Short mmCIF file of C-alpha atoms in Angstrom, two decimals:
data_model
loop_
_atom_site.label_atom_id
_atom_site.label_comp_id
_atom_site.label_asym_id
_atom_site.label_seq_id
_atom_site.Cartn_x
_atom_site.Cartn_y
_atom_site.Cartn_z
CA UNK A 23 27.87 -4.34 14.52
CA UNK A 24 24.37 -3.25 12.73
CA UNK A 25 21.66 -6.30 12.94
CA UNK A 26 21.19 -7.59 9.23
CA UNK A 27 18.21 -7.75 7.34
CA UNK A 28 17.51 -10.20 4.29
CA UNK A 29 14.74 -9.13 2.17
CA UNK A 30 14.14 -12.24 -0.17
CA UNK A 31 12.52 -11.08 -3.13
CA UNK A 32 12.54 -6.88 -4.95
CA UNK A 33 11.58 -4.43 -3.07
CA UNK A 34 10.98 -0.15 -3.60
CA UNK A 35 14.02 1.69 -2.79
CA UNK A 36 12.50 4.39 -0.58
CA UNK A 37 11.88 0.87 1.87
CA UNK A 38 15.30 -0.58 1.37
CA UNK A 39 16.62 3.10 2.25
CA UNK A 40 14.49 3.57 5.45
CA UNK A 41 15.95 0.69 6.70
CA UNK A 42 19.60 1.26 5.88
CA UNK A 43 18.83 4.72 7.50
CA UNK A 44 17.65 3.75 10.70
CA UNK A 45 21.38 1.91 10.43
CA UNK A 46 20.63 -1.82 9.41
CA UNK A 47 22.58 -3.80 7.35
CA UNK A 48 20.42 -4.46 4.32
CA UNK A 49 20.77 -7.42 2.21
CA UNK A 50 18.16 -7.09 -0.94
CA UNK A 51 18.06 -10.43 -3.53
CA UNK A 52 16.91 -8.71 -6.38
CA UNK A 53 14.33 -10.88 -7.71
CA UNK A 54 10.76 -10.84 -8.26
CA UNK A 55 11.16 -15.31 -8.47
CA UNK A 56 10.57 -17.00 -5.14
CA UNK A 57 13.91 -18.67 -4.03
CA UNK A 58 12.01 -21.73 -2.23
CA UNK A 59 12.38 -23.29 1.02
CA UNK A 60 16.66 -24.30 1.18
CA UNK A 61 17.31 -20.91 -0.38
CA UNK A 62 15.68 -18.86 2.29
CA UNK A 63 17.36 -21.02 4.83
CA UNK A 64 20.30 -20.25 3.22
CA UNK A 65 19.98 -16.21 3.24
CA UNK A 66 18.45 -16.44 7.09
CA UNK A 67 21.56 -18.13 8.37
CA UNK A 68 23.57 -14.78 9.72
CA UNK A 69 20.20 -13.09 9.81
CA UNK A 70 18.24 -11.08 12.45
CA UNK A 71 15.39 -10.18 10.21
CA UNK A 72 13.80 -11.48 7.19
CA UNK A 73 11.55 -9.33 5.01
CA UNK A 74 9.62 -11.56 2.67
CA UNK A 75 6.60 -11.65 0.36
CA UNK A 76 3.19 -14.21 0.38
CA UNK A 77 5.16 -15.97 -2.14
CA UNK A 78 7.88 -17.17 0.26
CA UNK A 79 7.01 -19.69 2.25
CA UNK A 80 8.55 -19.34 5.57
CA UNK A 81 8.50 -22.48 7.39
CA UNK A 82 9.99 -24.40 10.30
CA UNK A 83 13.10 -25.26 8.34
CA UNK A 84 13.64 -21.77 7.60
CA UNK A 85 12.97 -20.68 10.89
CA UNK A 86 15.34 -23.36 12.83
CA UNK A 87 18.23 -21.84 10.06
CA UNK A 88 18.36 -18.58 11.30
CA UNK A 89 19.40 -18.78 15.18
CA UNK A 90 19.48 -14.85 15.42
CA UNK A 91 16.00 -14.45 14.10
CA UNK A 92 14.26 -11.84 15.81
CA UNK A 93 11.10 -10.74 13.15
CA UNK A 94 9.98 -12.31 10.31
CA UNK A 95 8.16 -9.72 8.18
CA UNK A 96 5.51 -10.02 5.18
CA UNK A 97 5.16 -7.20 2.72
CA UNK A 98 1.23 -8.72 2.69
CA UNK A 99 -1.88 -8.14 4.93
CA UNK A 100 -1.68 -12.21 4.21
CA UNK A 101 0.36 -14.42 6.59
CA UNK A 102 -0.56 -18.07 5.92
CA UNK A 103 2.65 -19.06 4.42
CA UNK A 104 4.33 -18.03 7.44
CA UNK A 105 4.16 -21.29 10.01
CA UNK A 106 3.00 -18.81 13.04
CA UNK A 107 3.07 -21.00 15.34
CA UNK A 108 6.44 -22.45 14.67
CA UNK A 109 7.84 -18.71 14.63
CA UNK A 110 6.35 -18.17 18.22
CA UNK A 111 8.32 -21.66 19.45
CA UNK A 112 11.81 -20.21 18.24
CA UNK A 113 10.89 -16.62 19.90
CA UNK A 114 10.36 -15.12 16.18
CA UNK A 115 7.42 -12.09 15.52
CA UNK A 116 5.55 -12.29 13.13
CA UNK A 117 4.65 -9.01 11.54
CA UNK A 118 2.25 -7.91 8.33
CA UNK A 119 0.99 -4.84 6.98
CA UNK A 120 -2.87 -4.31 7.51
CA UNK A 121 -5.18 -1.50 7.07
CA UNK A 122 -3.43 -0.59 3.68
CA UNK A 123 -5.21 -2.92 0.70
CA UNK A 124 -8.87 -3.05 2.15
CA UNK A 125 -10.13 -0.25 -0.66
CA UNK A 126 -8.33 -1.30 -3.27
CA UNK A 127 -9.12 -4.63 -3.02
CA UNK A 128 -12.91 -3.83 -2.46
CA UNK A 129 -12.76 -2.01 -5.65
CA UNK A 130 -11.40 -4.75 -7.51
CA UNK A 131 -14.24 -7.15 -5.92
CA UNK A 132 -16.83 -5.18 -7.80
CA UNK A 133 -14.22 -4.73 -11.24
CA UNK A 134 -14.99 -9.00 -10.72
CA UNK A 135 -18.52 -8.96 -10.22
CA UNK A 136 -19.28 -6.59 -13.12
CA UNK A 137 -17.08 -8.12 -15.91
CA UNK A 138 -18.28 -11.57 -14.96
CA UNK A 139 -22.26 -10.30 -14.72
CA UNK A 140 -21.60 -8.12 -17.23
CA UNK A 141 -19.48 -10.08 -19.45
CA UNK A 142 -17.05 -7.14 -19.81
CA UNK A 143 -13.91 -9.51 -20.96
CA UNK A 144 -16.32 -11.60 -23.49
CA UNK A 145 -17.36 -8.61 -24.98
CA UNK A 146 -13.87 -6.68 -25.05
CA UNK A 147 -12.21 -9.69 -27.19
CA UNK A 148 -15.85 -9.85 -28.95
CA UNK A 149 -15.09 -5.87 -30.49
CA UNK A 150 -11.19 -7.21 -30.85
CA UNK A 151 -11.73 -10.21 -33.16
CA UNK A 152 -14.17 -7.81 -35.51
CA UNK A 153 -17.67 -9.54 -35.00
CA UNK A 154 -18.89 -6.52 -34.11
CA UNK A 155 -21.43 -6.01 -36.49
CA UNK A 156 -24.35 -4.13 -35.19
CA UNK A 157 -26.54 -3.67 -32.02
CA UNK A 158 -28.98 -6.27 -31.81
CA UNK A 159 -31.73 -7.01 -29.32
CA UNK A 160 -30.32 -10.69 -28.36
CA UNK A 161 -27.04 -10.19 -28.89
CA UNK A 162 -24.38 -12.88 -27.39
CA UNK A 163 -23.15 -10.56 -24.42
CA UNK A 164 -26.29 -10.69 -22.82
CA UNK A 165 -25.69 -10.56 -18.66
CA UNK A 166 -26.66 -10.72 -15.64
CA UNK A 167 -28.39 -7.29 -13.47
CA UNK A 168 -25.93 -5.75 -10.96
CA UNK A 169 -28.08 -3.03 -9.52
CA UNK A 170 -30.65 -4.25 -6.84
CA UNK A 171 -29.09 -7.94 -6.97
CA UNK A 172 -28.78 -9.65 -3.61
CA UNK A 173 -24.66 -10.11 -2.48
CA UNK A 174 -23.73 -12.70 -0.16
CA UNK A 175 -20.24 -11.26 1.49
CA UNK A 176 -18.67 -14.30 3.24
CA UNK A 177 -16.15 -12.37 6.04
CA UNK A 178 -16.95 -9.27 7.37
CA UNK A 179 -13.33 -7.88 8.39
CA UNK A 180 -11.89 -4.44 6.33
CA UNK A 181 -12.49 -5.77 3.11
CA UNK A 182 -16.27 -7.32 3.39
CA UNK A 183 -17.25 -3.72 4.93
CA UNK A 184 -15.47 -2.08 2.24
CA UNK A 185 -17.48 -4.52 -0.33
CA UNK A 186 -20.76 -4.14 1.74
CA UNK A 187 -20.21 -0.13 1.67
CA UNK A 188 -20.10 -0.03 -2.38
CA UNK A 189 -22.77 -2.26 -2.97
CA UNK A 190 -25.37 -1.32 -0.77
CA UNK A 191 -24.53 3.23 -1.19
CA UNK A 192 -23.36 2.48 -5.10
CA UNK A 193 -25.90 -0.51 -6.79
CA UNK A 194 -28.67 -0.53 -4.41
CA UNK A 195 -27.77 -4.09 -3.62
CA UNK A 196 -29.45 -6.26 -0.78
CA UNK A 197 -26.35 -7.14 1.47
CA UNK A 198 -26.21 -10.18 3.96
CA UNK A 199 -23.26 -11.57 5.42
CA UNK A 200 -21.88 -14.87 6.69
CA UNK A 201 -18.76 -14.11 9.14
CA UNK A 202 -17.53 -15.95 12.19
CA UNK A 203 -17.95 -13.48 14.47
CA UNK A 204 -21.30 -11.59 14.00
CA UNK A 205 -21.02 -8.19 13.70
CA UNK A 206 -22.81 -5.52 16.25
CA UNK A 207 -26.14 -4.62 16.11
CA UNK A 208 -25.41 -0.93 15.29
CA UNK A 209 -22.21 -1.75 12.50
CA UNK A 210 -25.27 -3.65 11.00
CA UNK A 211 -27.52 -0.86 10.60
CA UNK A 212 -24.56 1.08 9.57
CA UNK A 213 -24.14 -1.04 6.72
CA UNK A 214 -27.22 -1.72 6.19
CA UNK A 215 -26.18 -5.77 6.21
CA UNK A 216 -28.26 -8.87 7.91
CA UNK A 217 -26.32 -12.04 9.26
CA UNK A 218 -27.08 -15.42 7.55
CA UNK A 219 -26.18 -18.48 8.42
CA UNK A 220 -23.34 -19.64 5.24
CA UNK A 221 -26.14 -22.45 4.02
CA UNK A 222 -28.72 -19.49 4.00
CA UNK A 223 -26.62 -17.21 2.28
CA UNK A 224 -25.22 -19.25 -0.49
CA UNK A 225 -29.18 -20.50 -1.53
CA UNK A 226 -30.07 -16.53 -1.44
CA UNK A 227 -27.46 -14.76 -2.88
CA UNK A 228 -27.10 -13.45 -6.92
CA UNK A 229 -23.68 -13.23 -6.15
CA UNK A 230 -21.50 -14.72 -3.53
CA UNK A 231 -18.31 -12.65 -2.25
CA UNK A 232 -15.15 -14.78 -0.49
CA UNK A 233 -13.38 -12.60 2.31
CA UNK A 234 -12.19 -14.76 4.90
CA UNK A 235 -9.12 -15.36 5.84
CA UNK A 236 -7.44 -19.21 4.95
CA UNK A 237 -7.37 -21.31 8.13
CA UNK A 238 -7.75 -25.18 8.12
CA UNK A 239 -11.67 -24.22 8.61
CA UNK A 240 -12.02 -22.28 5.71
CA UNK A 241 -9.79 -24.78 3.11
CA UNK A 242 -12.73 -25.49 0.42
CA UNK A 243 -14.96 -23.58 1.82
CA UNK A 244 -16.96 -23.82 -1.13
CA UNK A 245 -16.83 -27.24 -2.16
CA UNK A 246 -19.39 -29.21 -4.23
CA UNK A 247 -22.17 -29.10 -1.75
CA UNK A 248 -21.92 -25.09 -1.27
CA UNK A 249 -21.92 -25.17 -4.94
CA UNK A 250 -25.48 -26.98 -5.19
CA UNK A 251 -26.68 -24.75 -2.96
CA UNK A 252 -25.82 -22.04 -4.93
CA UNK A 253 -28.74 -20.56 -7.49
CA UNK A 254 -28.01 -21.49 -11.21
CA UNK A 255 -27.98 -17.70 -11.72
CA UNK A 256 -25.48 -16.75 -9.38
CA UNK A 257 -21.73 -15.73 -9.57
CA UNK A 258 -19.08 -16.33 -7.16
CA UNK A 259 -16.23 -13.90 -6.75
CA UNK A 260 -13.07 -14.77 -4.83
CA UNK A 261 -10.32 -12.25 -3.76
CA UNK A 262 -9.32 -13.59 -0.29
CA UNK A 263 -7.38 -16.76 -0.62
CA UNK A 264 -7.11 -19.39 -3.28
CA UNK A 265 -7.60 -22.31 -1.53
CA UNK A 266 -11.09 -21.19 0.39
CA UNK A 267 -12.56 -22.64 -3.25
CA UNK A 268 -12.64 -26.69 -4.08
CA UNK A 269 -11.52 -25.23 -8.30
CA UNK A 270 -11.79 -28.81 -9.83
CA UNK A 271 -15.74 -28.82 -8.17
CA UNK A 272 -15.87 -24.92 -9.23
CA UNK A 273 -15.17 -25.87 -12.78
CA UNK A 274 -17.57 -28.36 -12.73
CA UNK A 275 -20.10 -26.43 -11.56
CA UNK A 276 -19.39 -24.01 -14.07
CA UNK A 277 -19.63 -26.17 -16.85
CA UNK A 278 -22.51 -28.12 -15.81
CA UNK A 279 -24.19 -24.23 -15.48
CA UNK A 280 -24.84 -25.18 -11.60
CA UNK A 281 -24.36 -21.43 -11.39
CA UNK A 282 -23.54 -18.95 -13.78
CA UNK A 283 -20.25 -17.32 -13.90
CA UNK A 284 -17.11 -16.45 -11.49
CA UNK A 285 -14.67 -14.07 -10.90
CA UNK A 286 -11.29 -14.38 -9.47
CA UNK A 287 -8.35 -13.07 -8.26
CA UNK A 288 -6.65 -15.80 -6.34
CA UNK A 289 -5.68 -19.67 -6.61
CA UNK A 290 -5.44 -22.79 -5.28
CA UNK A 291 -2.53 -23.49 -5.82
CA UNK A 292 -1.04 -20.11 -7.47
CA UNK A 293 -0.13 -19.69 -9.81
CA UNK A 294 -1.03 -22.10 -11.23
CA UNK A 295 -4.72 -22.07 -12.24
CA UNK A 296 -7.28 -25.35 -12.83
CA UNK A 297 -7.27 -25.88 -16.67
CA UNK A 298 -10.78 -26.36 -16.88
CA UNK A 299 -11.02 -23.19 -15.29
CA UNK A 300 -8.63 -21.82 -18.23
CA UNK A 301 -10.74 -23.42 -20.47
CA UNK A 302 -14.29 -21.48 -19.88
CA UNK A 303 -14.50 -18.50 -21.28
CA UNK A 304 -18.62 -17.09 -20.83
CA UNK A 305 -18.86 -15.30 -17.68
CA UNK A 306 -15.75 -16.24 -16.15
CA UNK A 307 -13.20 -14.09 -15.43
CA UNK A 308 -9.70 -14.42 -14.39
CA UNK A 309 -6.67 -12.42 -12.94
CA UNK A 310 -3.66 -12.32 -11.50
CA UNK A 311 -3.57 -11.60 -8.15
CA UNK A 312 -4.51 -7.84 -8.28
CA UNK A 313 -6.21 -6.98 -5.46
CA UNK A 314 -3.49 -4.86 -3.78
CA UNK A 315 -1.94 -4.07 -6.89
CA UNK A 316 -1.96 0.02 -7.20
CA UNK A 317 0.99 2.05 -7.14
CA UNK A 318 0.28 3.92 -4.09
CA UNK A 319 -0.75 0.55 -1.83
CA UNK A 320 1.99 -2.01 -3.31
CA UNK A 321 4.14 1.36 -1.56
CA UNK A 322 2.78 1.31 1.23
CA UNK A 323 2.66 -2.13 2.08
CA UNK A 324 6.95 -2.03 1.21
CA UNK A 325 7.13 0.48 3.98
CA UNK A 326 4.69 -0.50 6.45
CA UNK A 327 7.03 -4.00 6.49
CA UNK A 328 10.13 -1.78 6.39
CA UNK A 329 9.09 0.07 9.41
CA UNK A 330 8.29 -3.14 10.92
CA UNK A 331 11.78 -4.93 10.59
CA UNK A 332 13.18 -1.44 11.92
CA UNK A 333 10.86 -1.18 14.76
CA UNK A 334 12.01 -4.86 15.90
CA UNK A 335 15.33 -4.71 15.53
CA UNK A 336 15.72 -1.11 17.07
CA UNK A 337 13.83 -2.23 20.75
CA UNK A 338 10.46 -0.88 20.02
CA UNK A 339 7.31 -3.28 19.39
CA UNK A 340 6.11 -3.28 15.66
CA UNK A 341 2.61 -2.36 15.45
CA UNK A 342 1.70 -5.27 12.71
CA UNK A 343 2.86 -8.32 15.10
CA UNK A 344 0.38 -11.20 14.53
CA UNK A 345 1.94 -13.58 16.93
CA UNK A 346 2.26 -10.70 20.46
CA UNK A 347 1.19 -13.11 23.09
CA UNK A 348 4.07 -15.39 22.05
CA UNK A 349 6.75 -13.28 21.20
CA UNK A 350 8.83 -10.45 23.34
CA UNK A 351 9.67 -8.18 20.92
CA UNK A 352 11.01 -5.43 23.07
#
């Protein structure tokens, strides 16, 4: 009898077909909607795999619903809606699919810093609504500098390198980084990058760049005190994790003009977004979750999890498990 796989929300054919030729049993819900907590419990039940999305959250409930659980895969680089350590207790792996979204999501970073310096979106719906009149010398759109700024990346895995590469080769910025783990002497020069402490870099930056991953350490990272550190002519850009940013003290800050503007990509509590931050309009900018989102990534994330669920369910080890030292996956 082939082992089944559920895969809770729509997926790209080419993955669904990779894994019903490797001879699974492929169950797809069609649906880009979440199904919540009892539903994936529900489709788990008969279940040796799940293939989910960062919009599923896979908890222990789920897990303890699906006694023939063997992997537990998340079309996402993500995996903080996945309760890790709860999948490692009922002998579940974990898998995700890095190494795939790092460039894209870089580029995006800098899309965010120059529409929010630049007040790219202000000045789009300015031309839209016909007040377009004429070039003047202090006309409303008037920005913040880019080129030769000073960026504060905060997380120096893929994506903060990726960040650092563009602004320090492409807009002659100044680069310093806050990270947990410092990185080596020689990546530095590489980069061209010096290590701050996260007090330090928040009081020097022009604009501050989120990349770290969400763990309890990092919930609110910026909170009202990073905030006052912050200089009243600096932007902060977020395309990690919602919750690494305290949004009810961001929108304050905002619209006190504590600092200047903002760009991001990810929410609190997604998707639903702060409606003060809804409500600001000069220099801030807001979208929906797009770091990842090009045709050729969102692709290859599908099958990267794809090959994953096959991998685990065909003896090999997955390359993407995030949970190893727990979990015999062979």
């Amino acid at each position: 009898m082939p082992a089944t796989v559920v895969v809770s929300q729509s997926l790209f054919p080419e993955s669904i077909a990779l894994m019903r030729e490797s001879g699974l049993d492929v169950v797809v819900r069609d649906s880009d909607e979440p199904v919540g907590g009892e539903g994936l419990a529900a489709m788990v039940a008969d279940a040796d795999a799940l293939l989910c999305q960062l919009t599923d959250a896979v908890d222990e409930s789920v897990l303890a619903a699906g006694p023939r659980l063997r992997v537990v895969a998340t079309c996402s680089a993500g995996f903080d809606h996945i309760d890790v350590a709860a999948a490692s207790r009922h002998g579940v792996a974990v898998t995700n699919t890095p190494g795939v979204l790092h460039e894209d999501t870089a580029d995006l970073t800098f899309a965010l810093i120059l529409a929010s310096a630049r007040r790219v979106v202000e000045g789009d719906a300015f031309v839209r609504a016909g007040r377009f009149k004429r070039w003047t010398l202090h006309q409303e759109q008037l920005g913040l500098p880019v080129h030769g700024a000073r960026l504060g990346i905060v997380g120096m895995g893929q994506i903060g390198r990726a960040v650092a590469r563009r602004a320090a080769h492409g807009f002659g910025m100044e680069v310093c980084y806050h990270s947990r783990t410092r990185l080596p002497a020689d990546i530095e020069r590489e980069l061209g990058v010096r290590h701050l402490s996260f007090e330090e870099l928040l009081g020097e930056s022009d604009v501050v760049s989120l990349h770290a991953p969400l763990t309890p350490a990092t919930h609110h990272l910026v909170d009202d005190a990073a905030l006052q550190r912050m200089k009243p002519t600096a932007i902060l850009v977020n395309t990690s994790r919602g919750p690494l940013v305290d949004e009810a003290a961001l929108a304050r800050a905002l619209g006190s003009g504590q600092i200047a503007g903002a760009g991001l990509d990810v929410y609190e509590d997604e998707p639903r977004v702060h409606p003060d931050l809804l409500a600001l309009t000069e220099r801030v900018v807001l979208l929906p979750h797009l770091g990842s989102a090009t045709e050729k990534t969102r692709r290859q994330m599908a099958e990267i999890a794809a090959t994953n669920v096959v991998a685990a369910l065909t003896g090999d080890v997955p390359p993407n498990v995030v949970n190893a030292e727990a979990v015999d996956v062979g």
